[in-house]
Amino acid sequence: MQQQFRLKLGLAWLGLVLLYSLTLTQIHTFDAYSYATAVQAKPWRESFHPHHLLYGPLGEIVYGFSQVVGYQGMAFGPLQVLNVLAGASGVIIWWSLLYRLTKRTWLATIGSVLVGGAYAWWYYAVEVEVYTLAGLFLIMATGLLLRLVETPQNVKLWRWLGLAHSGAILFHQTNVLWLLPVLAVWLSANWQSTPWGQRWRAFIHYALVGLLVVGGSYALVMFGLSGFRSWQQIQQWLFEYANTGLWGATPSATSVGNLLSGWQHTIHGWLGGVVLLASLGLIGWRWRPMWRQSRALVLLATTWLVSYSLFFGWWEPDNIEFWIACLPPWALLITLALHTISLQRWPWWQPALSAALVGMALSNGWQIKANGDAANDQDRMIITELAQIGSSNDFYLVPNGLQALYAEYEFARPNSLPLSVSPGDWQHGCLEISAKIVDTTSSGYPVWLDQQAVAPSPILLERYGLEPQAVAECFAPFLHQAQPITLTHASYFKLDPIPQGAPDWHWQDWSLGWRENFIAGTTWVDAWQFVPEQDPHLLSPRITLDSAQWRKLEITMATSLPNQHGQLYWMAPGEGATEDHSVAWDVIGDGALHTYTLDLSQIPTWQGQIGMLRLDPVVAGAEQQTVTLQRLRLLP
């Protein structure tokens, strides 16, 4: 009998593997694409991500093995197969746990369909992500915890629990939250007359294993492989993602709505809300008999759900990937509730509920298959068309990170940036984008600005934490020279290359390729006006000048700052600014425009090829006083 039982479970596992494999997505999320390309491109020592420490190196092992056996494609395929195996294994183990609890095949199957047939579990079982593997370890840890409810004196099981919980944490660090349901079971388990000293001993064994495995793994990566030697390095590595400010918000009606939306889509795209409300009604209706029959299990599931819901409801409530970890306790409560109902009075319940849940699960699978069809990949269509009319040296600003990854890895367009280039710090992001625009146009290549990136929708503004005015101000200097172009799948602003011509820059409505540093409050009124900070300076586009052909510098500028001097540096290609390769002049601080002419031919270091200029219009700003630049040119 036991052998037949295992055979049936094995066949069920193979069936799930086949079912999931038939729905492998061909359209990937940004995170999934990033993981896969990192596995392909990064050395293994750099593959450790602080939020899911083991996923990167495991991915490299899986991808390397697949290449050994003859696989020649990108890393997506092997990593998806890994998740398929993990997803199917998790469902079968979950079925076994529920069957051990209820001794009823039907209830175990219902509880397993609620997990394995949920949209989020199915989707991430056929995608490249960390959450299915973390979920598998949580299910294995739950199996150990269910045994410890009845036999908490078994110290060996507590050690195994520490190991399983460590696996869940190492595949996603937020699973440290699972300590709370462990504590709930430790407090409510059937200890009988076991002294508190032995109870603490059992818990300490669990905790020590966790600290050794998780703490040791992080210590090895931080101090051994990465060579961190300061708290600042450790802090930046651990919390860089969390400190962007894009996640975690004050609870509000919006966050509650997002939480409900996240749960709905975790279960089913359009039926999820109905199923969630029905399940809550069932759990509420059968709460008392559930509590009487299975108090420790109800406490386990409730603590699990509440702790994760509070955290993710604050962190990112509408993201279904985080709610995967809540599917097992939700399904456990439903299973326990159904276990308290006698079906003799309502014989139609079992087939009706079974048909409804299986239908919902298959509907999810069909939707995942349809949504994942490569023919529906709008982002790839956009980049395919753009790559056909642009060159590898052009700069492309795109609205999302996935398009930037497509451009770099599938179309050899590495000079691409997404609107989200610097999450949580638009000032830095604007500077990086502006520098790319200036460098590209001054190097003789065009720039393509997706209009959705230049004028982001409210959804993009909220997702990336951007203010519409700040975005508009960043792009305003460039749009005066831009040409609108509409393609089949997207519309762009195109900036043509800046012709070098004579070294004569007459600023009227944009920077003409000069890059600003330590200045603020830029305005354009037939000149370039700004508020200088400490050490304000501007860098010219890359140029190619023979100094022998140019003898004089002429600059027209104004400032109300007293006791200031300006300075111009010249640099050979590939070199930096030095004092001996510069010329300075006293600046009149009366607020009026003045033209200064300096003889460069009398300076011994004015010789050879010039690759870039640096202009320091004043030494430093004070009290919001401005500098105005109208023109800078070199004369023969």
mmCIF file of C-alpha atoms in Angstrom, residues 11 15 35 57 82 94 131 134 167 210 214 220 228 230 241 257 262 273 278 324 337 355 370 436 482 509:
data_model
loop_
_atom_site.group_PDB
_atom_site.id
_atom_site.type_symbol
_atom_site.label_atom_id
_atom_site.label_comp_id
_atom_site.label_asym_id
_atom_site.label_seq_id
_atom_site.Cartn_x
_atom_site.Cartn_y
_atom_site.Cartn_z
ATOM 1 C CA LEU A 11 2.849 10.289 -11.012
ATOM 2 C CA GLY A 15 1.766 15.432 -14.137
ATOM 3 C CA TYR A 35 18.518 37.407 -12.834
ATOM 4 C CA PRO A 57 24.989 30.993 -7.255
ATOM 5 C CA LEU A 82 14.333 24.684 -11.869
ATOM 6 C CA TRP A 94 1.804 20.276 0.665
ATOM 7 C CA TYR A 131 9.811 33.058 -4.742
ATOM 8 C CA ALA A 134 11.537 30.136 -1.031
ATOM 9 C CA GLY A 167 16.778 27.810 3.295
ATOM 10 C CA GLY A 210 19.480 29.349 11.822
ATOM 11 C CA VAL A 214 22.117 32.254 7.658
ATOM 12 C CA LEU A 220 31.225 34.366 4.214
ATOM 13 C CA PHE A 228 33.995 44.196 2.964
ATOM 14 C CA SER A 230 33.722 48.629 6.961
ATOM 15 C CA TYR A 241 17.520 48.491 -2.513
ATOM 16 C CA GLY A 257 -7.024 48.788 -1.520
ATOM 17 C CA GLY A 262 -2.634 42.094 -4.561
ATOM 18 C CA GLY A 273 -11.736 38.782 -5.025
ATOM 19 C CA ALA A 278 -15.814 33.457 0.218
ATOM 20 C CA ILE A 324 3.039 33.577 -2.618
ATOM 21 C CA ALA A 337 -12.590 24.905 8.072
ATOM 22 C CA ALA A 355 -15.060 21.555 -10.118
ATOM 23 C CA ALA A 370 -1.663 33.397 -23.267
ATOM 24 C CA LYS A 436 24.388 60.443 -21.784
ATOM 25 C CA ALA A 482 14.158 67.554 -30.710
ATOM 26 C CA ASP A 509 17.830 77.832 -24.757
#
